[in-house]
PDB file of C-alpha atoms in Angstrom:
ATOM      1  CA  UNK A   1     -16.779  17.491 -49.989  1.00 45.00           C
ATOM      2  CA  UNK A   2     -17.522  20.087 -52.690  1.00 45.00           C
ATOM      3  CA  UNK A   3     -18.168  22.674 -49.977  1.00 48.00           C
ATOM      4  CA  UNK A   4     -14.538  22.378 -48.881  1.00 53.00           C
ATOM      5  CA  UNK A   5     -13.216  23.188 -52.331  1.00 52.00           C
ATOM      6  CA  UNK A   6     -14.455  26.755 -51.859  1.00 45.00           C
ATOM      7  CA  UNK A   7     -14.369  27.104 -48.056  1.00 51.00           C
ATOM      8  CA  UNK A   8     -11.039  25.693 -46.860  1.00 58.00           C
ATOM      9  CA  UNK A   9     -10.900  28.198 -44.003  1.00 58.00           C
ATOM     10  CA  UNK A  10     -14.088  27.169 -42.225  1.00 70.00           C
ATOM     11  CA  UNK A  11     -13.329  25.243 -39.008  1.00 74.00           C
ATOM     12  CA  UNK A  12     -17.017  24.394 -38.632  1.00 78.00           C
ATOM     13  CA  UNK A  13     -16.904  22.431 -41.894  1.00 81.00           C
ATOM     14  CA  UNK A  14     -13.807  20.356 -41.123  1.00 84.00           C
ATOM     15  CA  UNK A  15     -14.859  18.876 -37.758  1.00 83.00           C
ATOM     16  CA  UNK A  16     -18.181  17.375 -38.935  1.00 83.00           C
ATOM     17  CA  UNK A  17     -16.346  15.960 -41.916  1.00 84.00           C
ATOM     18  CA  UNK A  18     -13.889  14.238 -39.572  1.00 85.00           C
ATOM     19  CA  UNK A  19     -16.772  12.882 -37.511  1.00 83.00           C
ATOM     20  CA  UNK A  20     -18.100  11.111 -40.616  1.00 85.00           C
ATOM     21  CA  UNK A  21     -14.888   9.080 -40.887  1.00 86.00           C
ATOM     22  CA  UNK A  22     -15.137   6.014 -38.666  1.00 82.00           C
ATOM     23  CA  UNK A  23     -11.461   5.265 -38.046  1.00 78.00           C
ATOM     24  CA  UNK A  24      -8.190   7.152 -38.082  1.00 71.00           C
ATOM     25  CA  UNK A  25      -7.171   5.293 -41.269  1.00 78.00           C
ATOM     26  CA  UNK A  26     -10.321   6.248 -43.205  1.00 84.00           C
ATOM     27  CA  UNK A  27     -10.034   9.134 -45.629  1.00 85.00           C
ATOM     28  CA  UNK A  28     -12.178  11.298 -47.823  1.00 84.00           C
ATOM     29  CA  UNK A  29     -11.248  12.630 -51.247  1.00 82.00           C
ATOM     30  CA  UNK A  30     -11.314  16.405 -51.476  1.00 80.00           C
ATOM     31  CA  UNK A  31     -10.412  17.568 -54.930  1.00 77.00           C
ATOM     32  CA  UNK A  32      -7.339  15.521 -55.780  1.00 81.00           C
ATOM     33  CA  UNK A  33      -6.267  15.018 -52.150  1.00 84.00           C
ATOM     34  CA  UNK A  34      -7.088  12.283 -49.660  1.00 87.00           C
ATOM     35  CA  UNK A  35      -7.705  13.684 -46.193  1.00 88.00           C
ATOM     36  CA  UNK A  36      -7.703  11.565 -43.007  1.00 90.00           C
ATOM     37  CA  UNK A  37      -9.705  12.113 -39.855  1.00 91.00           C
ATOM     38  CA  UNK A  38      -6.628  13.545 -38.104  1.00 93.00           C
ATOM     39  CA  UNK A  39      -5.976  15.934 -40.988  1.00 91.00           C
ATOM     40  CA  UNK A  40      -9.572  17.177 -40.836  1.00 90.00           C
ATOM     41  CA  UNK A  41      -9.156  18.048 -37.151  1.00 91.00           C
ATOM     42  CA  UNK A  42      -5.804  19.708 -37.876  1.00 93.00           C
ATOM     43  CA  UNK A  43      -7.367  21.803 -40.667  1.00 89.00           C
ATOM     44  CA  UNK A  44     -10.197  22.867 -38.346  1.00 90.00           C
ATOM     45  CA  UNK A  45      -7.733  23.903 -35.638  1.00 92.00           C
ATOM     46  CA  UNK A  46      -5.384  25.668 -38.051  1.00 90.00           C
ATOM     47  CA  UNK A  47      -8.329  27.783 -39.162  1.00 85.00           C
ATOM     48  CA  UNK A  48      -9.429  28.497 -35.587  1.00 85.00           C
ATOM     49  CA  UNK A  49      -7.200  27.130 -32.752  1.00 85.00           C
ATOM     50  CA  UNK A  50      -9.739  28.126 -30.086  1.00 83.00           C
ATOM     51  CA  UNK A  51     -12.712  26.744 -32.049  1.00 77.00           C
ATOM     52  CA  UNK A  52     -13.723  24.321 -29.297  1.00 87.00           C
ATOM     53  CA  UNK A  53     -12.367  21.814 -26.823  1.00 93.00           C
ATOM     54  CA  UNK A  54     -14.061  18.906 -28.575  1.00 94.00           C
ATOM     55  CA  UNK A  55     -11.923  19.264 -31.704  1.00 94.00           C
ATOM     56  CA  UNK A  56      -8.740  19.259 -29.604  1.00 96.00           C
ATOM     57  CA  UNK A  57      -9.985  16.216 -27.678  1.00 96.00           C
ATOM     58  CA  UNK A  58     -10.808  14.396 -30.921  1.00 94.00           C
ATOM     59  CA  UNK A  59      -7.403  15.261 -32.364  1.00 95.00           C
ATOM     60  CA  UNK A  60      -5.814  13.780 -29.223  1.00 96.00           C
ATOM     61  CA  UNK A  61      -7.869  10.621 -29.723  1.00 94.00           C
ATOM     62  CA  UNK A  62      -6.390  10.146 -33.203  1.00 93.00           C
ATOM     63  CA  UNK A  63      -2.875  10.158 -31.728  1.00 95.00           C
ATOM     64  CA  UNK A  64      -0.993   7.545 -29.734  1.00 92.00           C
ATOM     65  CA  UNK A  65       1.467   8.345 -26.943  1.00 88.00           C
ATOM     66  CA  UNK A  66       4.282   8.041 -29.498  1.00 93.00           C
ATOM     67  CA  UNK A  67       2.762  10.174 -32.294  1.00 95.00           C
ATOM     68  CA  UNK A  68       2.316  13.918 -32.676  1.00 97.00           C
ATOM     69  CA  UNK A  69       0.317  16.376 -34.759  1.00 96.00           C
ATOM     70  CA  UNK A  70       1.517  19.677 -36.161  1.00 96.00           C
ATOM     71  CA  UNK A  71      -1.032  22.473 -35.877  1.00 95.00           C
ATOM     72  CA  UNK A  72      -0.032  25.887 -37.248  1.00 92.00           C
ATOM     73  CA  UNK A  73       3.644  24.886 -37.095  1.00 94.00           C
ATOM     74  CA  UNK A  74       3.529  23.747 -33.453  1.00 96.00           C
ATOM     75  CA  UNK A  75       3.970  20.108 -32.394  1.00 97.00           C
ATOM     76  CA  UNK A  76       1.260  18.645 -30.170  1.00 97.00           C
ATOM     77  CA  UNK A  77       1.366  15.347 -28.298  1.00 97.00           C
ATOM     78  CA  UNK A  78      -1.721  13.521 -27.129  1.00 97.00           C
ATOM     79  CA  UNK A  79      -1.234  15.080 -23.686  1.00 97.00           C
ATOM     80  CA  UNK A  80      -0.915  18.556 -25.257  1.00 97.00           C
ATOM     81  CA  UNK A  81      -4.188  18.080 -27.134  1.00 97.00           C
ATOM     82  CA  UNK A  82      -6.084  17.156 -23.959  1.00 97.00           C
ATOM     83  CA  UNK A  83      -4.565  19.974 -21.880  1.00 97.00           C
ATOM     84  CA  UNK A  84      -5.358  22.460 -24.682  1.00 96.00           C
ATOM     85  CA  UNK A  85      -8.947  21.188 -24.755  1.00 96.00           C
ATOM     86  CA  UNK A  86      -9.154  21.773 -21.003  1.00 97.00           C
ATOM     87  CA  UNK A  87      -7.599  25.224 -21.307  1.00 95.00           C
ATOM     88  CA  UNK A  88     -10.466  26.115 -23.657  1.00 95.00           C
ATOM     89  CA  UNK A  89     -13.155  24.393 -21.572  1.00 96.00           C
ATOM     90  CA  UNK A  90     -12.219  22.956 -18.183  1.00 95.00           C
ATOM     91  CA  UNK A  91     -15.711  21.459 -17.877  1.00 96.00           C
ATOM     92  CA  UNK A  92     -15.020  18.921 -20.648  1.00 96.00           C
ATOM     93  CA  UNK A  93     -15.391  15.720 -18.609  1.00 97.00           C
ATOM     94  CA  UNK A  94     -14.309  13.518 -21.508  1.00 97.00           C
ATOM     95  CA  UNK A  95     -11.052  15.476 -21.906  1.00 97.00           C
ATOM     96  CA  UNK A  96     -10.390  15.075 -18.158  1.00 97.00           C
ATOM     97  CA  UNK A  97     -11.035  11.332 -18.450  1.00 97.00           C
ATOM     98  CA  UNK A  98      -8.774  10.930 -21.487  1.00 97.00           C
ATOM     99  CA  UNK A  99      -6.000  12.915 -19.796  1.00 97.00           C
ATOM    100  CA  UNK A 100      -6.349  10.765 -16.662  1.00 96.00           C
ATOM    101  CA  UNK A 101      -6.197   7.585 -18.725  1.00 96.00           C
ATOM    102  CA  UNK A 102      -3.079   8.834 -20.500  1.00 96.00           C
ATOM    103  CA  UNK A 103      -1.088   9.823 -17.396  1.00 96.00           C
ATOM    104  CA  UNK A 104       1.096   7.370 -15.512  1.00 93.00           C
ATOM    105  CA  UNK A 105       0.456   7.159 -11.773  1.00 89.00           C
ATOM    106  CA  UNK A 106       3.432   9.410 -10.950  1.00 91.00           C
ATOM    107  CA  UNK A 107       3.076  11.725 -13.972  1.00 95.00           C
ATOM    108  CA  UNK A 108       1.451  15.152 -13.882  1.00 96.00           C
ATOM    109  CA  UNK A 109       0.010  17.575 -16.422  1.00 96.00           C
ATOM    110  CA  UNK A 110      -0.483  21.316 -16.310  1.00 96.00           C
ATOM    111  CA  UNK A 111      -3.996  22.586 -16.948  1.00 96.00           C
ATOM    112  CA  UNK A 112      -4.602  26.324 -16.638  1.00 93.00           C
ATOM    113  CA  UNK A 113      -1.423  26.781 -14.588  1.00 93.00           C
ATOM    114  CA  UNK A 114      -2.457  24.002 -12.186  1.00 95.00           C
ATOM    115  CA  UNK A 115      -0.563  20.752 -11.894  1.00 96.00           C
ATOM    116  CA  UNK A 116      -2.876  17.741 -11.878  1.00 97.00           C
ATOM    117  CA  UNK A 117      -2.319  14.041 -11.278  1.00 96.00           C
ATOM    118  CA  UNK A 118      -4.080  11.028 -12.754  1.00 96.00           C
ATOM    119  CA  UNK A 119      -6.251  10.832  -9.631  1.00 95.00           C
ATOM    120  CA  UNK A 120      -7.202  14.523  -9.803  1.00 96.00           C
ATOM    121  CA  UNK A 121      -8.257  14.099 -13.440  1.00 97.00           C
ATOM    122  CA  UNK A 122     -10.756  11.415 -12.436  1.00 96.00           C
ATOM    123  CA  UNK A 123     -11.983  13.555  -9.542  1.00 95.00           C
ATOM    124  CA  UNK A 124     -12.685  16.352 -12.056  1.00 96.00           C
ATOM    125  CA  UNK A 125     -14.656  13.891 -14.209  1.00 96.00           C
ATOM    126  CA  UNK A 126     -16.751  12.905 -11.199  1.00 94.00           C
ATOM    127  CA  UNK A 127     -17.362  16.516 -10.198  1.00 95.00           C
ATOM    128  CA  UNK A 128     -18.804  17.070 -13.684  1.00 96.00           C
ATOM    129  CA  UNK A 129     -20.485  13.657 -14.120  1.00 94.00           C
ATOM    130  CA  UNK A 130     -21.050  12.053 -10.688  1.00 92.00           C
ATOM    131  CA  UNK A 131     -22.680   8.921 -12.139  1.00 93.00           C
ATOM    132  CA  UNK A 132     -19.834   8.036 -14.524  1.00 92.00           C
ATOM    133  CA  UNK A 133     -19.063   4.439 -13.528  1.00 93.00           C
ATOM    134  CA  UNK A 134     -15.873   4.303 -15.602  1.00 93.00           C
ATOM    135  CA  UNK A 135     -14.480   7.317 -13.736  1.00 93.00           C
ATOM    136  CA  UNK A 136     -15.337   5.765 -10.343  1.00 93.00           C
ATOM    137  CA  UNK A 137     -13.575   2.563 -11.367  1.00 91.00           C
ATOM    138  CA  UNK A 138     -10.550   4.473 -12.700  1.00 93.00           C
ATOM    139  CA  UNK A 139     -10.388   6.580  -9.537  1.00 93.00           C
ATOM    140  CA  UNK A 140     -10.412   3.431  -7.409  1.00 90.00           C
ATOM    141  CA  UNK A 141      -7.448   2.082  -9.363  1.00 89.00           C
ATOM    142  CA  UNK A 142      -5.424   5.201  -8.425  1.00 90.00           C
ATOM    143  CA  UNK A 143      -5.884   4.688  -4.693  1.00 86.00           C
ATOM    144  CA  UNK A 144      -3.196   2.632  -3.041  1.00 79.00           C
ATOM    145  CA  UNK A 145      -3.918   1.299   0.415  1.00 73.00           C
ATOM    146  CA  UNK A 146      -1.636   2.791   3.025  1.00 68.00           C
ATOM    147  CA  UNK A 147       0.259   0.379   5.209  1.00 64.00           C
ATOM    148  CA  UNK A 148      -0.656   0.347   8.878  1.00 58.00           C
ATOM    149  CA  UNK A 149       1.914  -1.048  11.248  1.00 60.00           C
ATOM    150  CA  UNK A 150       1.010  -3.999  13.443  1.00 60.00           C
ATOM    151  CA  UNK A 151       2.418  -2.105  16.432  1.00 61.00           C
ATOM    152  CA  UNK A 152       0.107   0.812  15.705  1.00 58.00           C
ATOM    153  CA  UNK A 153      -2.905  -1.505  15.655  1.00 60.00           C
ATOM    154  CA  UNK A 154      -1.854  -3.155  18.920  1.00 64.00           C
ATOM    155  CA  UNK A 155      -1.622   0.248  20.625  1.00 63.00           C
ATOM    156  CA  UNK A 156      -5.392   0.624  20.195  1.00 66.00           C
ATOM    157  CA  UNK A 157      -6.212  -2.916  21.289  1.00 66.00           C
ATOM    158  CA  UNK A 158      -8.693  -3.182  24.173  1.00 69.00           C
ATOM    159  CA  UNK A 159      -8.461  -5.996  26.721  1.00 67.00           C
ATOM    160  CA  UNK A 160     -11.427  -7.681  25.004  1.00 68.00           C
ATOM    161  CA  UNK A 161      -9.675  -7.530  21.620  1.00 69.00           C
ATOM    162  CA  UNK A 162      -6.506  -8.921  23.177  1.00 67.00           C
ATOM    163  CA  UNK A 163      -8.377 -11.967  24.553  1.00 69.00           C
ATOM    164  CA  UNK A 164     -10.057 -12.582  21.169  1.00 68.00           C
ATOM    165  CA  UNK A 165      -6.760 -12.279  19.295  1.00 69.00           C
ATOM    166  CA  UNK A 166      -4.977 -14.681  21.660  1.00 70.00           C
ATOM    167  CA  UNK A 167      -7.794 -17.235  21.412  1.00 73.00           C
ATOM    168  CA  UNK A 168      -7.746 -17.012  17.600  1.00 75.00           C
ATOM    169  CA  UNK A 169      -3.956 -17.406  17.497  1.00 75.00           C
ATOM    170  CA  UNK A 170      -4.206 -20.434  19.815  1.00 72.00           C
ATOM    171  CA  UNK A 171      -6.915 -21.966  17.598  1.00 71.00           C
ATOM    172  CA  UNK A 172      -4.839 -21.275  14.459  1.00 72.00           C
ATOM    173  CA  UNK A 173      -1.751 -22.859  16.063  1.00 70.00           C
ATOM    174  CA  UNK A 174      -3.753 -25.953  17.046  1.00 68.00           C
ATOM    175  CA  UNK A 175      -5.098 -26.341  13.476  1.00 65.00           C
ATOM    176  CA  UNK A 176      -1.579 -25.973  12.129  1.00 61.00           C
ATOM    177  CA  UNK A 177      -0.314 -28.732  14.457  1.00 62.00           C
ATOM    178  CA  UNK A 178      -3.193 -31.012  13.416  1.00 60.00           C
ATOM    179  CA  UNK A 179      -2.465 -30.384   9.749  1.00 53.00           C
ATOM    180  CA  UNK A 180       1.239 -31.205  10.166  1.00 53.00           C
ATOM    181  CA  UNK A 181       0.353 -34.434  12.045  1.00 52.00           C
ATOM    182  CA  UNK A 182      -1.970 -35.516   9.211  1.00 46.00           C
ATOM    183  CA  UNK A 183       0.680 -34.594   6.650  1.00 45.00           C
ATOM    184  CA  UNK A 184       3.306 -36.758   8.438  1.00 48.00           C
ATOM    185  CA  UNK A 185       0.882 -39.701   8.569  1.00 47.00           C
ATOM    186  CA  UNK A 186       0.385 -39.503   4.807  1.00 42.00           C
ATOM    187  CA  UNK A 187       4.127 -39.846   4.147  1.00 42.00           C
TER     188      UNK A 187
END
């Protein structure tokens, strides 16, 4: 902490200091001030806003969807932090994953003048880290099965399929009748 008393403008000093704090409520005493993890990231970014994507991603992680951070007089939401991280380095798979997790299914974000959806965020993660199981799972949750009409399915039915379907329906109807007979006998 003594290093910071003389070098308050060094972004490379603030981020490692933040990393030493385990939770967003932890703080470190610097001089006569208590500085939180979030404040360390803010100080690093105020000294060098393009320092790296990781600092922006970490700042976003200290926020909730209802909180903001002020960096160099500008207000940043969690979403802003992740999109800024991706503007600096669009190969930051963790920033893509965090942005995807943050977005609602119908919400979009703008990254480098491109509009992206929740699903596209997870696709970016998988392009960068194809074995990321969490991203595969998250991507699967964004896919909604499309409805196929019964009429459409029948249009492709072969004579063999028709016979099988009719036999199955007949068998199902017979079981249903047997079940209702047993039910009546129990009353």
